[in-house]
Every structure is written in C-alpha cells, then in structure tokens.
Coordinates of C-alpha atoms and ligand atoms in Angstrom, one line a residue:
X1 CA 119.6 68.3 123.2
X2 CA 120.2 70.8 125.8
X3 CA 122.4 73.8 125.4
X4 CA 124.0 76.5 127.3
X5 CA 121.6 79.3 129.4
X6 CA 121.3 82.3 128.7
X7 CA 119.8 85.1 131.1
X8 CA 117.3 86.3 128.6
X9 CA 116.2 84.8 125.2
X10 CA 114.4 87.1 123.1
X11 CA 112.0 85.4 120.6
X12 CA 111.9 87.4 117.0
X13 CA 114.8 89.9 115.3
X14 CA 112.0 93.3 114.6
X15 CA 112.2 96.2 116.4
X16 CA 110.7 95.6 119.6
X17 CA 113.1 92.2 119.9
X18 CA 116.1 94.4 119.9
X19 CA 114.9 97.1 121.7
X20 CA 114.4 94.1 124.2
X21 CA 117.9 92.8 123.6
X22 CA 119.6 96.1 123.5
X23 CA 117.8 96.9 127.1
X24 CA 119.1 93.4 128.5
X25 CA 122.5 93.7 127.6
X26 CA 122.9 97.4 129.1
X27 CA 122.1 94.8 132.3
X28 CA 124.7 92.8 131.7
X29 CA 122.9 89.9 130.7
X30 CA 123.8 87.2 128.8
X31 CA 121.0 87.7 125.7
X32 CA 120.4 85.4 122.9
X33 CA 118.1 86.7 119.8
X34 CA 116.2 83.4 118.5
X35 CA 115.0 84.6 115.0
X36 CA 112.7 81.8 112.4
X37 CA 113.6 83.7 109.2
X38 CA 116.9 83.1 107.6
X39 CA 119.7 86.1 107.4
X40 CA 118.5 87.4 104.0
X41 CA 114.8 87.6 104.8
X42 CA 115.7 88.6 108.6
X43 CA 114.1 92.1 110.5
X44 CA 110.4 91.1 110.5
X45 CA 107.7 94.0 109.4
X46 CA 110.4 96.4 110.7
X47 CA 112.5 95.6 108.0
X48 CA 109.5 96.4 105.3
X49 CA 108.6 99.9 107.4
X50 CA 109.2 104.2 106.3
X51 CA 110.9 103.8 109.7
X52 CA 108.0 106.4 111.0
X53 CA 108.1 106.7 114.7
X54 CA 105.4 108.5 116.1
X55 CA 106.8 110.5 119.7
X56 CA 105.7 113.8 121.6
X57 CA 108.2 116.6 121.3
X58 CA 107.9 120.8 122.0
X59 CA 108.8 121.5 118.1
X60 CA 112.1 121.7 116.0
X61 CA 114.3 122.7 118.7
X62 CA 113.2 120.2 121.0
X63 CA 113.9 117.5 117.9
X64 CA 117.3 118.8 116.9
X65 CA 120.0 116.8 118.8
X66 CA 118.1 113.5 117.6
X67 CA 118.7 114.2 114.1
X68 CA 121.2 113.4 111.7
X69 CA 121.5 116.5 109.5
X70 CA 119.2 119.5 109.1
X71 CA 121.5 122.5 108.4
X72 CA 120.3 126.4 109.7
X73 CA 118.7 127.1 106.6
X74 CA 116.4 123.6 106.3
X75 CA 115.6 124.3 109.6
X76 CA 114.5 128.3 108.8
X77 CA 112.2 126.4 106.1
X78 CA 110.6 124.0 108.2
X79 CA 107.2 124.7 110.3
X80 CA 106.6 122.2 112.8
X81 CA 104.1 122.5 115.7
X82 CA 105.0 120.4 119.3
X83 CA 103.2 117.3 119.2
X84 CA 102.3 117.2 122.9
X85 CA 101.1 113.7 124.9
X86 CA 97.9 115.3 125.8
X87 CA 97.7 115.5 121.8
X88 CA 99.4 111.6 121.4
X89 CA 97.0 110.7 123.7
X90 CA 94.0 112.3 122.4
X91 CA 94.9 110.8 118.6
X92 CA 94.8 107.1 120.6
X93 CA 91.9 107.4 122.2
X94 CA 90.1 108.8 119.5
X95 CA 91.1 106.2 116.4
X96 CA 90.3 103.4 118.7
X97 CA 87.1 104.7 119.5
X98 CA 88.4 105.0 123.1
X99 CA 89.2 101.7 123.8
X100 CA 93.0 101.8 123.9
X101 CA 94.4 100.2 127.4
X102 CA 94.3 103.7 129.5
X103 CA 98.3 102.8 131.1
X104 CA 99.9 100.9 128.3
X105 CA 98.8 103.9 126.1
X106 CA 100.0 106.5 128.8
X107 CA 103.4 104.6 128.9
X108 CA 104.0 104.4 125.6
X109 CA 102.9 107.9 125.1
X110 CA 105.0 109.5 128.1
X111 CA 108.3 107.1 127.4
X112 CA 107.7 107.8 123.2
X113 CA 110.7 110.4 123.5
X114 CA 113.2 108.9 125.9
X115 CA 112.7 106.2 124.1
X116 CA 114.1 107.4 120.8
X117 CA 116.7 109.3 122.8
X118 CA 118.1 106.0 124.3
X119 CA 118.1 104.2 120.8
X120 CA 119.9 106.9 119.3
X121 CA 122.4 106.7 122.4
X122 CA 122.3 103.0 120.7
X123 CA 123.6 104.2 117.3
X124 CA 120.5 104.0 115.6
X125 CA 119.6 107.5 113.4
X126 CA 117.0 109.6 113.0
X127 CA 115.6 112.3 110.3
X128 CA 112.7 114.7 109.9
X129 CA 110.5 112.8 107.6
X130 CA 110.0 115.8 104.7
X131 CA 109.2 113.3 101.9
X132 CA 106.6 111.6 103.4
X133 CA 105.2 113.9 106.1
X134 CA 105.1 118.0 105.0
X135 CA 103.7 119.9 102.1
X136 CA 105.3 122.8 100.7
X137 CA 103.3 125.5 101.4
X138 CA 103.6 129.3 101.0
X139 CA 108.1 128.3 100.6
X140 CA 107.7 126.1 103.7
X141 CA 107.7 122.5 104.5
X142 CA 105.3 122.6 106.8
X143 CA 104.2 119.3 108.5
X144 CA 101.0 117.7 108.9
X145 CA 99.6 115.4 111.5
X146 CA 101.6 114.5 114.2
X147 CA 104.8 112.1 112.8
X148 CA 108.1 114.1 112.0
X149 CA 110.7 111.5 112.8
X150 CA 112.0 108.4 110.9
X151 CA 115.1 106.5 110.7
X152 CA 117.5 107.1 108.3
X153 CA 117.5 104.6 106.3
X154 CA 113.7 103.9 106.6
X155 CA 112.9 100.1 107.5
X156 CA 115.7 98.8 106.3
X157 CA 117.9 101.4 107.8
X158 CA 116.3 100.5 111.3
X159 CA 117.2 96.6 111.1
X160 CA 120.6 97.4 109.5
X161 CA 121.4 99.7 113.0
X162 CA 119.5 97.7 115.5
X163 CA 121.7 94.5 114.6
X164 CA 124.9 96.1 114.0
X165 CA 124.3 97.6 117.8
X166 CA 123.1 94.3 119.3
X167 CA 126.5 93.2 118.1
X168 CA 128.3 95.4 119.7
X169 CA 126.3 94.8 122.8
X170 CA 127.5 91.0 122.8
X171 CA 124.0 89.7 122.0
X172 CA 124.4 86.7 120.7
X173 CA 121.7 86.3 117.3
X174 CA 120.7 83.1 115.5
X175 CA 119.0 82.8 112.1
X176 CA 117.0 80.2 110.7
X177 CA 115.6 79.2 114.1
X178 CA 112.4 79.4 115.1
X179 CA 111.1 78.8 118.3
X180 CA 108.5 76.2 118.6
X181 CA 107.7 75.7 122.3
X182 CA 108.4 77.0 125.6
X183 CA 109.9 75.4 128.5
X184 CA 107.6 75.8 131.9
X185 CA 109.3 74.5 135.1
X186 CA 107.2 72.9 138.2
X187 CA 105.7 76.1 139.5
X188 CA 104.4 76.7 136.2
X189 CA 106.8 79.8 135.1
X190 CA 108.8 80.1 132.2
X191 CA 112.7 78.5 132.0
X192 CA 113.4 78.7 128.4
X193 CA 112.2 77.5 125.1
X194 CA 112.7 74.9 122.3
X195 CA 114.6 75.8 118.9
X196 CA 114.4 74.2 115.6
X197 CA 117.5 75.5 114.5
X198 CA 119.6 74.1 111.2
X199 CA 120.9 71.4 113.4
X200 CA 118.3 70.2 115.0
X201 CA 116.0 70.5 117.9
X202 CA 117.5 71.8 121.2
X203 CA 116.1 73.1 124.7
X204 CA 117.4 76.5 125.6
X205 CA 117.4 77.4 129.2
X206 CA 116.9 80.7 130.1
X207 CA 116.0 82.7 133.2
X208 CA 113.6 85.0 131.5
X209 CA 111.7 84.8 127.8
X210 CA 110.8 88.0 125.9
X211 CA 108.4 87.5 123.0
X212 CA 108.6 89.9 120.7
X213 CA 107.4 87.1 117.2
X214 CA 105.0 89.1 115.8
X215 CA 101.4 89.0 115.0
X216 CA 99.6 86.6 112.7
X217 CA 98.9 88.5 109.6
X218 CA 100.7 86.2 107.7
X219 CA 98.8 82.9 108.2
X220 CA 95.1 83.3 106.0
X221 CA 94.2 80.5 108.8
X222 CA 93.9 82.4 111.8
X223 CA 93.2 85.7 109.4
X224 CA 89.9 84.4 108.0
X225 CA 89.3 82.9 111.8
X226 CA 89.8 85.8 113.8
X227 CA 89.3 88.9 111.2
X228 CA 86.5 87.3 109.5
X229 CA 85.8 86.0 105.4
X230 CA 87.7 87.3 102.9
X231 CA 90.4 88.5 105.0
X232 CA 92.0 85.1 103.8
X233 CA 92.8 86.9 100.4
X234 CA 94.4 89.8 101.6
X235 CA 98.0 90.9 100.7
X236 CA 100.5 90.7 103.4
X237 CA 102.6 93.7 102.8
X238 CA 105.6 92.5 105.3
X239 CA 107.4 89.5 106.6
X240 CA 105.6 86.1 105.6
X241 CA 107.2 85.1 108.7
X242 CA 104.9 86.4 111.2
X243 CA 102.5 83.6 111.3
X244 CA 101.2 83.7 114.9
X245 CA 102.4 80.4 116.3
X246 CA 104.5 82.6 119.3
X247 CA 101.2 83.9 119.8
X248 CA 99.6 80.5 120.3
X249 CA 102.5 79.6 122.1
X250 CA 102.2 82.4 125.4
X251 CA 98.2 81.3 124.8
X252 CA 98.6 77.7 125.3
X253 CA 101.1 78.6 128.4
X254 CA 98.2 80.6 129.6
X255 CA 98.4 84.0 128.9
X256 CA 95.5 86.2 128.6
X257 CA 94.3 87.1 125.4
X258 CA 94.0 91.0 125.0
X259 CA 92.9 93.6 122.3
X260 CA 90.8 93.9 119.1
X261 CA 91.2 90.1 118.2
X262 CA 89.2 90.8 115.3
X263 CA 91.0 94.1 113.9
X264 CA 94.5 94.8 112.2
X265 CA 96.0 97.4 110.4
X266 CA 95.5 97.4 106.8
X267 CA 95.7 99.7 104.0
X268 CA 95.3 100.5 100.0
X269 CA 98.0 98.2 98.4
X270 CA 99.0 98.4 95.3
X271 CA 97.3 95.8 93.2
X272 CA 100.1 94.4 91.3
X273 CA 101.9 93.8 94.6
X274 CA 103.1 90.4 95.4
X275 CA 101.1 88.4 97.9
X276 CA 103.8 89.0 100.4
X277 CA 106.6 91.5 101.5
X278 CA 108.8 92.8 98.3
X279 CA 112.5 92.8 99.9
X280 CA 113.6 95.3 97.5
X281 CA 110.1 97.9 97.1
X282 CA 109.5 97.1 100.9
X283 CA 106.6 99.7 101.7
X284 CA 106.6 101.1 98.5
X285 CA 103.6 99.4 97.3
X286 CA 101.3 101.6 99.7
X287 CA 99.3 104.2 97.9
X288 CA 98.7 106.6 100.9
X289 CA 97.9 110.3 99.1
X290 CA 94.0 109.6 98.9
X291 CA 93.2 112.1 100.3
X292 CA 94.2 114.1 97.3
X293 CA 92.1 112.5 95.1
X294 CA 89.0 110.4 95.2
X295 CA 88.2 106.7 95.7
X296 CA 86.2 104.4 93.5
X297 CA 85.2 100.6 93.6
X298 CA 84.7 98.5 90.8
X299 CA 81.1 100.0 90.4
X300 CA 83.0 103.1 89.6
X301 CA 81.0 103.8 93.5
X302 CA 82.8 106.6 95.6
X303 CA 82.5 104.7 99.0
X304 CA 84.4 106.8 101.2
X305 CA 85.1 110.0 102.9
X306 CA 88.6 110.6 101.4
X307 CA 88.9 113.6 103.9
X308 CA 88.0 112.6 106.8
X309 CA 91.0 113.4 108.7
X310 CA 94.9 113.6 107.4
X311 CA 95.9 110.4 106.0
X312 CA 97.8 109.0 109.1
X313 CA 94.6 109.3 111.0
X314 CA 92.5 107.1 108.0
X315 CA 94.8 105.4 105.9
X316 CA 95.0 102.0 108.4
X317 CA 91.3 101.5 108.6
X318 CA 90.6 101.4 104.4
X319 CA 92.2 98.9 103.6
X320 CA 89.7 96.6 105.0
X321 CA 86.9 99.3 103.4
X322 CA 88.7 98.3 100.3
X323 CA 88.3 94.3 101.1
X324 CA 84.3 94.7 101.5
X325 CA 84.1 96.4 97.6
X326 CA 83.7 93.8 94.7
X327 CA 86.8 92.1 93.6
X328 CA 88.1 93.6 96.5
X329 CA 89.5 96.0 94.2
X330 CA 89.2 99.8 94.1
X331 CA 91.1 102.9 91.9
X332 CA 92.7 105.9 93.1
X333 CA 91.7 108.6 90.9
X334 CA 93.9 112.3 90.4
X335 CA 94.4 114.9 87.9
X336 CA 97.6 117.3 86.9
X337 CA 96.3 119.6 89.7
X338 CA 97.2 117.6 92.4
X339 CA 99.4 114.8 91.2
X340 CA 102.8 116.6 91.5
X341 CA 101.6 116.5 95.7
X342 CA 101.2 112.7 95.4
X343 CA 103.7 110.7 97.3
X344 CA 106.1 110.3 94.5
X345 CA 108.1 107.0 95.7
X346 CA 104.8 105.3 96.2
X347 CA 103.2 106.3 93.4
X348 CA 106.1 106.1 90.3
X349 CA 107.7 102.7 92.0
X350 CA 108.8 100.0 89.4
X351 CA 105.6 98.0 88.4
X352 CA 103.0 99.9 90.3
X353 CA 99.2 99.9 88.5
X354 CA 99.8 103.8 87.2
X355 CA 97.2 104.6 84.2
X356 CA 97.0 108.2 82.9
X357 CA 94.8 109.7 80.4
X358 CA 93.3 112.8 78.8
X359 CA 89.8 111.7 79.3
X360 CA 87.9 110.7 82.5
X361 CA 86.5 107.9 79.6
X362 CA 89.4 106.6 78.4
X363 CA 90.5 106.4 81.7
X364 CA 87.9 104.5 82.7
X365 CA 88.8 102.0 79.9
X366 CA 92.5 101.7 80.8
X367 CA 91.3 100.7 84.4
X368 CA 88.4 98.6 82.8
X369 CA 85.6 100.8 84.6
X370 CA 82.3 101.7 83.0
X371 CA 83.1 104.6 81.3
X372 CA 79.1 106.3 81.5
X373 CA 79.1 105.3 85.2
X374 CA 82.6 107.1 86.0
X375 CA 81.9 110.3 84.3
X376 CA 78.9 110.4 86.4
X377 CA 80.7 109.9 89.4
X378 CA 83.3 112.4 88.6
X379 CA 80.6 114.9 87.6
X380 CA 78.3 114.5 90.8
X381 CA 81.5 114.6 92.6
X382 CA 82.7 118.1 90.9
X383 CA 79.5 119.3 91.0
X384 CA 79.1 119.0 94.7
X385 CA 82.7 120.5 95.6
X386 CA 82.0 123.8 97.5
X387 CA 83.5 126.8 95.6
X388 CA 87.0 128.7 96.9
X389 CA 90.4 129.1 97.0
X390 CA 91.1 127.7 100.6
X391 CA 92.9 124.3 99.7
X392 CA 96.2 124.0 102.0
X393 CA 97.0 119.9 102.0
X394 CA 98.9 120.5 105.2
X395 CA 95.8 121.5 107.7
X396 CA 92.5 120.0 107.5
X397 CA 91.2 123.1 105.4
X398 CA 87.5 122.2 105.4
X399 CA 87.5 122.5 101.7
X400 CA 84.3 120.2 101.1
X401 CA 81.5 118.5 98.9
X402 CA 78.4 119.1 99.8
X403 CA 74.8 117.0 99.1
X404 CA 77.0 113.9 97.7
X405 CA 77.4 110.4 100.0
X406 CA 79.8 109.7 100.7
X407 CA 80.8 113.3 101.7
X408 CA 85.0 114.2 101.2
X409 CA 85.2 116.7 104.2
X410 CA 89.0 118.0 103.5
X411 CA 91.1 118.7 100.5
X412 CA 87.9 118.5 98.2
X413 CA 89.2 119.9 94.7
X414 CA 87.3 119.2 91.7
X415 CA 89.0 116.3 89.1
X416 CA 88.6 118.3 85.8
X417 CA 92.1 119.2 84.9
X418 CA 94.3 116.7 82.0
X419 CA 96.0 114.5 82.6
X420 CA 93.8 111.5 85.0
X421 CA 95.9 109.6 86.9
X422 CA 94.0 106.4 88.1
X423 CA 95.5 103.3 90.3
X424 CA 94.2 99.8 90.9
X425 CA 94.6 99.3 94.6
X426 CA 93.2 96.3 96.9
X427 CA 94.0 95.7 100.2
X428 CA 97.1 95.3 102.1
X429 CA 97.4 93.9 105.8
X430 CA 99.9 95.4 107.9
X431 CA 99.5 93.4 111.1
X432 CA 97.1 92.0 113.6
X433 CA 95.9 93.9 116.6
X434 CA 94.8 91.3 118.8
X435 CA 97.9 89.5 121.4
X436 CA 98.1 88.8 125.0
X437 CA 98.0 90.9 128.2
X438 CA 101.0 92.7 129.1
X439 CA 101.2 94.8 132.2
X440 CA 104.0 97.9 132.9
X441 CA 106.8 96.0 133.0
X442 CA 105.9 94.2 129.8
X443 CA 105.3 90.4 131.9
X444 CA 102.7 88.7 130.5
X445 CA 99.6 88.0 132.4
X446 CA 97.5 85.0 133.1
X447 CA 93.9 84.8 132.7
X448 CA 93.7 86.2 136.3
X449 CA 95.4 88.3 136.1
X450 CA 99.1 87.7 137.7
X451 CA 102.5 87.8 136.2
X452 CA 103.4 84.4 134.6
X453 CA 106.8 83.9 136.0
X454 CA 109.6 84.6 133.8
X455 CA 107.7 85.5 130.9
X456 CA 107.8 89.2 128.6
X457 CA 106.4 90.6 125.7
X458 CA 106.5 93.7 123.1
X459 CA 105.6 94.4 119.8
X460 CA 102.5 93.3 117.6
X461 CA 101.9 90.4 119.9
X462 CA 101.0 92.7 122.8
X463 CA 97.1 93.5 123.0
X464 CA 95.3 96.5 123.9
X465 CA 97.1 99.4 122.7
X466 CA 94.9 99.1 119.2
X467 CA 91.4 99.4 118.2
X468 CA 90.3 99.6 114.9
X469 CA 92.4 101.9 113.9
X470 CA 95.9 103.2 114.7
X471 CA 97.4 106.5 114.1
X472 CA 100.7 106.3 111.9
X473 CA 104.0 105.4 113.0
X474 CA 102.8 104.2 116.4
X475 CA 103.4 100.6 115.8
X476 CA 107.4 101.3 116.1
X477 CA 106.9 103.5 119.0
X478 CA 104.7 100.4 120.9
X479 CA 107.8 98.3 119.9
X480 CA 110.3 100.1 120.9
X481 CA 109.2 101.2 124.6
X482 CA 108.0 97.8 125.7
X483 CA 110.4 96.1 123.9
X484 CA 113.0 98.6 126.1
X485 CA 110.6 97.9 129.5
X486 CA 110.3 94.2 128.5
X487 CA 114.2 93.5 128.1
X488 CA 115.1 95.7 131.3
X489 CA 112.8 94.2 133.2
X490 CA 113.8 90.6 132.4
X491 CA 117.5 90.9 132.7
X492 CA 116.9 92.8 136.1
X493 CA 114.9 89.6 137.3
X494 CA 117.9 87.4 136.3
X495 CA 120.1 89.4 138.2
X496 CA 118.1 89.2 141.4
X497 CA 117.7 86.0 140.9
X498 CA 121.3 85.1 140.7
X499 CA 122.9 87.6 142.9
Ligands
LIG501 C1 105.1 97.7 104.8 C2 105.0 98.1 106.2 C3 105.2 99.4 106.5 C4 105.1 99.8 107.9 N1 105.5 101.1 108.2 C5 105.5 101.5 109.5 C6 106.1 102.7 109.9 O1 106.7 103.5 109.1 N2 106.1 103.1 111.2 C7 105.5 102.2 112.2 O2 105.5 102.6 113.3 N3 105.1 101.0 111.8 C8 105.1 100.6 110.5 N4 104.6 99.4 110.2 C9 104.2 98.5 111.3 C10 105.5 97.9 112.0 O3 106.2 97.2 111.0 C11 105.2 97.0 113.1 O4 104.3 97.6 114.0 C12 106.5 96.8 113.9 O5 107.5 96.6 113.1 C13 106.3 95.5 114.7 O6 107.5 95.2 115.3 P1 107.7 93.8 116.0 O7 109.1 93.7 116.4 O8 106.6 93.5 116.9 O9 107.4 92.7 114.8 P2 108.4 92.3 113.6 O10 109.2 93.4 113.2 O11 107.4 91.8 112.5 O12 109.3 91.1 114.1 C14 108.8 89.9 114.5 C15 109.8 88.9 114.2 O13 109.5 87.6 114.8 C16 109.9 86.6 114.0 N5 109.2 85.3 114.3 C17 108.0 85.0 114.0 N6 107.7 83.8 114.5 C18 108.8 83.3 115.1 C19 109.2 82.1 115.8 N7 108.4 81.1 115.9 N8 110.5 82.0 116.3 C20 111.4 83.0 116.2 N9 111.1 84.2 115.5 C21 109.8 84.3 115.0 C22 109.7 87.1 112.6 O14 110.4 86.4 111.6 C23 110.1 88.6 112.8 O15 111.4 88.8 112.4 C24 104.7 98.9 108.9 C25 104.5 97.6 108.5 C26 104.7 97.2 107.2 C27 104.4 95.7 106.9

C-alpha cells in the first residue's frame, strides 16, 4: 500500500532522529519520525542516558544562559575550567589512538556548542552536572574532566523535550513501526522506505531518508560476528531495539562501511542487571567510581590500572576488560575512606550487588572470593601505595602504587579502613562503533566514495568518529550535530528540488 510523501522521513525516535527532525521542520518540511519500538519503550539509548553532553565552552560564564538554574551563590561555589576544542579535540584523538575521522571529529567538535544553543532555542534544558561530574574539594565543587552539561531530566528528560518540541514543530511521529527496507528509484538514489506498521506493510515516499536507527548492540548475532566471542553474552544496558537491521539496510543499498567495526562502548554493569535496558533504573546500573577503589576478577587478580586517567577518559574501554576475566565477572572493592565520594545513585540503586563488611575476609566470602588470595591482593596493593597526603579526586593527583602490575597511577589510597564495600560487576555494552560513511553534510557515501542520492545519517550508525574508546558524553554530542547537519541538509534538498 502506498501512502502520502513526505519531504523527509527520519528512521529512529533517539536523539540524533530529532535533532534531524527538529532541523527539517525549521525548513519547512513535511517530516515524518518512523520509530520500531512501541510508545512505552520509545527514545532508543537516549532514553536510558545521564543526558551528559560533552561541548567546548570558555568556563561558567560562557555556560550560564544555557542553564536552567544556578543561583549567584552555586555559581561562587563552583570551579570550572574552559573546555576548549583544541582540548575536545585532543581527548578524541587520543582515546582513539588517533584514528578518529580528522573532519567529522572537527565538526562535531567546533558545532558541539551551537549545537546545544539551538536545542535549547528548541525547548530542551540543560544543567551543570554537579552529581555526577565534580568533587567537593577545599568548599568547592570543582569539576573534573571535561563534561559539565546534562539535560535536565537526564535521559529521560531529553526524549520527554525532544518529542514534546517535534510536536510543536508539526513532525508527524509514528510508533510501533519499524522500517524494514528502503525504496531506491531508477538512478539508484533513495525515494522512501517500507514500514511495518500496526496495519500493515506500506511504501512511504519521501524526497530524502535520514537514518538515525541505531547501532547493533542489541543483536548477540552480529555482536559475537563483528566484536568477537563472548561478546554474545554481554548485557545490553539500553534499548533492545537497536538491533542493526537499518544498518544492514544503508549497507545492502550500498553504503560504505566506516569505523572500528570491531569496537563499541562498553562498561562495568552491575551484575544483577537485567539483560537489557531497565525503563525505570535506566543508567543506574553503571558502577563508574573505580577509580576510587580497586578492581578484582574472580581470581581475586587486580587486572587494571584503575587510575589511568579520570573515569570519562577509561570507564568505556573496561567493560570489555571485564568480559576477557573468568565468568566475565569482576568486584569493585572500597572502604569508609572513600565510599562517601562514590557515585551515590549508582551505587545505592534498588537491587544493585552492594556487600559491605568489617573484614577484607569476610568480604571476600560475601562476594564468594578466596578469602587468602584477596587479603594478599589488598596487602600487595597497600603495601605498594606511595606514602602522602596529596589525594584530590578532582585532578589526576599522581598519587600512585609503585612495584605492583598492574600499576593504579591516580587516586591510589590504601584499602585498610572498616567498613569494605565490594560490588559484583560484569560487563555492560553501550553501543557499537562501527556504521557507514557519512560526509559533512551527514549523506551517506557509496563505496567510492559519492553521495548516494537522497540518503542521510546521524547517530551510532555513523562510522568513524570512535575508536576503541570514547570520551564521556560524546555520543549525544555526535548525535545531536549530525543529526542537526543531516536533517538541514535533507529538507534543503527537498526544497531545491521542488521549488
Ligand atoms: C545506559 C546508557 C547511558 C548512556 N549515557 C550517555 C550519556 O550520558 N551521554 C552520552 O553522550 N551518551 C550516553 N550514552 C550513549 C548514547 O545513548 C548514544 O550515543 C546516543 O543516545 C545514540 O543516539 P541515537 O539517536 O543514534 O540512537 P538511539 O537513541 O538508540 O535511537 C535509535 C532509535 O532507532 C530505533 N530503531 C532501530 N531500528 C529501527 C527500525 N528498523 N525502524 C525504525 N526505528 C528503528 C530504535 O528503537 C531507537 O529508538 C548512553 C547509553 C546508554 C545505553
């Protein structure tokens, strides 16, 4: 059955969709959101997010006008150094081993701030992120590495504003209706796509596509194919709905395939988490104050550098350190010194795997540990913890172990103080870095490299921006600017087009 056109169809209902559909409709284009989830389980990973959104700015004043409340005296308390793009840029190339796409990174970089600007012009609303994001140190909240802003609201915040603004924009979004093949016409470009809605199979005509569906983190399929063994068994901490077929889709029309197919984001999950999203926890399954404490595997084995680098510079490449350890399985360990700094939400959540004890042995029973083998551990590990009064969580304060293996390079207190906090954590994918070849206008690319006609794409399904790793809150950032280019770009096709 074939049904009305549109001007643009955009293919998925996260962030990067409406930043596409919000960006059409401000060209006065007839925009219709195709989304596979129904209603109640509608907003993708964005839904399950902190709302974190990585963007350059010259410090607090700079940051003001985009926030929702910070009174004088929150702001007299609050240190906060510029976060400049040379630095964005530096944090990319560096966490990808400097293989990030050198122009998609600089335009996602150099549009991070307008970008956020223009969705706030959109009615979505933004806060400094003190819970997650700054210690309190010397009666300051000062922030640490780079991310400041969030939504208010957090993920589900984000979806609630994006769709109540697509609304007002006219965009036109359907539930329950996933899109299940594109329509090519005879010069081999893009005129719309087929939907299995609730009633039925139909053929939408459109005069541009923008994919915005996701990664494929939630098929085990094409994990364990492209990520490699084991990655079958990980949890999926968001939508179950992004199971790459959208991907497949642009692939089999001939896109290029881009980016670190064989990398994702992934990180320590609690281990009592469901194996996908939880609507109502969301992101509160993720145990991300590490760095605080040390890391064990099932061995009662340290096997990392807990310190390497602040936890938004780390935390997305251990989860699949986690997924090499036996059982895939490893334990957060703390004491009373440092457990008050932990990320409270995360870490007192309804039904997370919290054990505390007075004894580094009966700890190790509650988490069912060798208890011999962890007090050795913990002793080497105090033992080897260089000597001074220098720890400061909010700068990388060189407090260190030295003569151990792994070495912790930051933050390095000894765990000797009543009560032992331990916590079962395995690991938790976040979503898939590999997609298809985008260039500055967001069109998706052939495997030579030219534009296939009438065809766009944002989001997780774009390649090359991530390699291996992935410095927080960057993933809503990537969203939301090519999302914005993607959905401008289309509409302003149409409108040639047709005019
Ligand atoms: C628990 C968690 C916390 C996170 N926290 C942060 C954070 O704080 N900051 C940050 O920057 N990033 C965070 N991320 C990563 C972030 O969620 C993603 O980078 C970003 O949301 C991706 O946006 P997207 O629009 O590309 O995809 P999504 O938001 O996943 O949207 C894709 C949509 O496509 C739909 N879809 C899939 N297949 C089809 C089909 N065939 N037809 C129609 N629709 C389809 C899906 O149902 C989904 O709604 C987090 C992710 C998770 C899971």
């Amino acid at each position: 059955m074939a049904e009305k056109r549109y001007d643009v169809v955009v293919v998925g209902a996260g962030n990067a969709a409406f930043s596409a559909a919000h960006a059409a409709a401000e060209q006065g284009g007839r925009v219709l959101v195709l989304e596979k989830a129904p209603r109640e389980a509608m907003g993708g990973n964005s839904y399950f997010t902190a709302g974190a959104i990585r963007t350059t700015h010259n410090g607090l004043e700079d940051l003001r006008p985009l926030l929702d409340d910070l009174s004088d005296e929150q702001a007299a308390a609050t240190e906060l150094d510029p976060y400049t793009p040379e630095a964005f840029m530096a944090d990319m190339r560096r966490v990808t081993e400097g293989r990030c796409d050198p122009e998609l990174t600089r335009i996602m970089v150099h549009e991070s701030t307008d970008t956020v600007r223009w969705l706030q012009e959109k009615g979505l609303r933004f806060r400094l992120m003190y819970d997650r994001q700054s210690f309190e140190v010397g009666g300051k909240r000062r922030f640490w590495g780079g991310l400041v802003l969030g939504t208010v609201g957090g993920g589900k915040g984000l979806i609630e504003q994006h769709v109540r603004a697509a609304e007002e924009e006219g965009v036109e979004i359907r539930y329950d209706s996933p899109v299940v093949g594109l329509l090519k016409d005879h010069a081999g470009s893009i005129r719309g796509v087929i939907c299995q809605g609730p009633d039925g199979r139909s053929e939408i005509e459109a005069g541009a596509v923008v994919l915005a569906g996701g990664g494929f983190e939630s098929d085990p399929q094409m994990r364990a194919a492209y990520l490699g063994p084991q990655w079958d068994v990980a949890r999926v901490r968001g939508t179950q709905h992004n199971t790459g077929e959208v991907l497949r889709m642009a692939i089999d029309a001939g896109a290029q395939p881009y980016g670190n197919w064989s990398g994702c984001h992934s990180i320590a999950w609690d281990a009592a988490a469901p194996p996908t999203g939880d609507w109502e926890l969301t992101n509160l399954f993720s145990k991300q104050s590490y760095p605080l404490g040390i890391v064990v595997n099932r061995e009662s084995k340290r096997f990392i550098d807990e310190g390497a680098d602040f936890r938004n510079y780390t935390y997305a490449k251990y989860g699949a350190e986690i997924l090499r350890q036996p059982g895939a399985l490893a334990y957060q360990l703390f004491d009373a010194k440092t457990e008050l700094l932990l990320r409270q939400d995360e870490y007192t959540a309804p039904g997370v795997s919290r054990y505390e004890a007075e004894t580094i042995d009966e700890l190790a029973e509650k988490l069912d540990l060798d208890p011999p083998v962890l007090r050795r551990t913990v002793d080497e590990f105090n033992a080897a913890v260089v000597p001074g009064d220098d720890f400061d969580p909010s700068v990388k304060d060189g407090k260190r172990t030295e003569g151990i293996e792994p070495p912790k390079s930051n933050w390095a207190l000894p765990i000797d103080r009543p009560p032992f906090y331990g916590f079962a954590v395995t690991c938790g994918i976040t979503f898939t870095f590999g997609g298809v070849r985008v260039d500055d206008e967001a069109r998706v690319l052939d495997r030579s490299g030219r534009p296939i006609g009438g065809l766009y794409a944002a989001g997780e399904l774009v390649g090359g921006l991530f390699y291996h790793n992935y410095p927080g809150g960057s993933g809503l950032t990537s969203g939301a600017v090519f999302g914005r280019r993607a959905g401008r770009a289309a509409a302003s096709i149409v409108a040639r087009s047709t005019a």
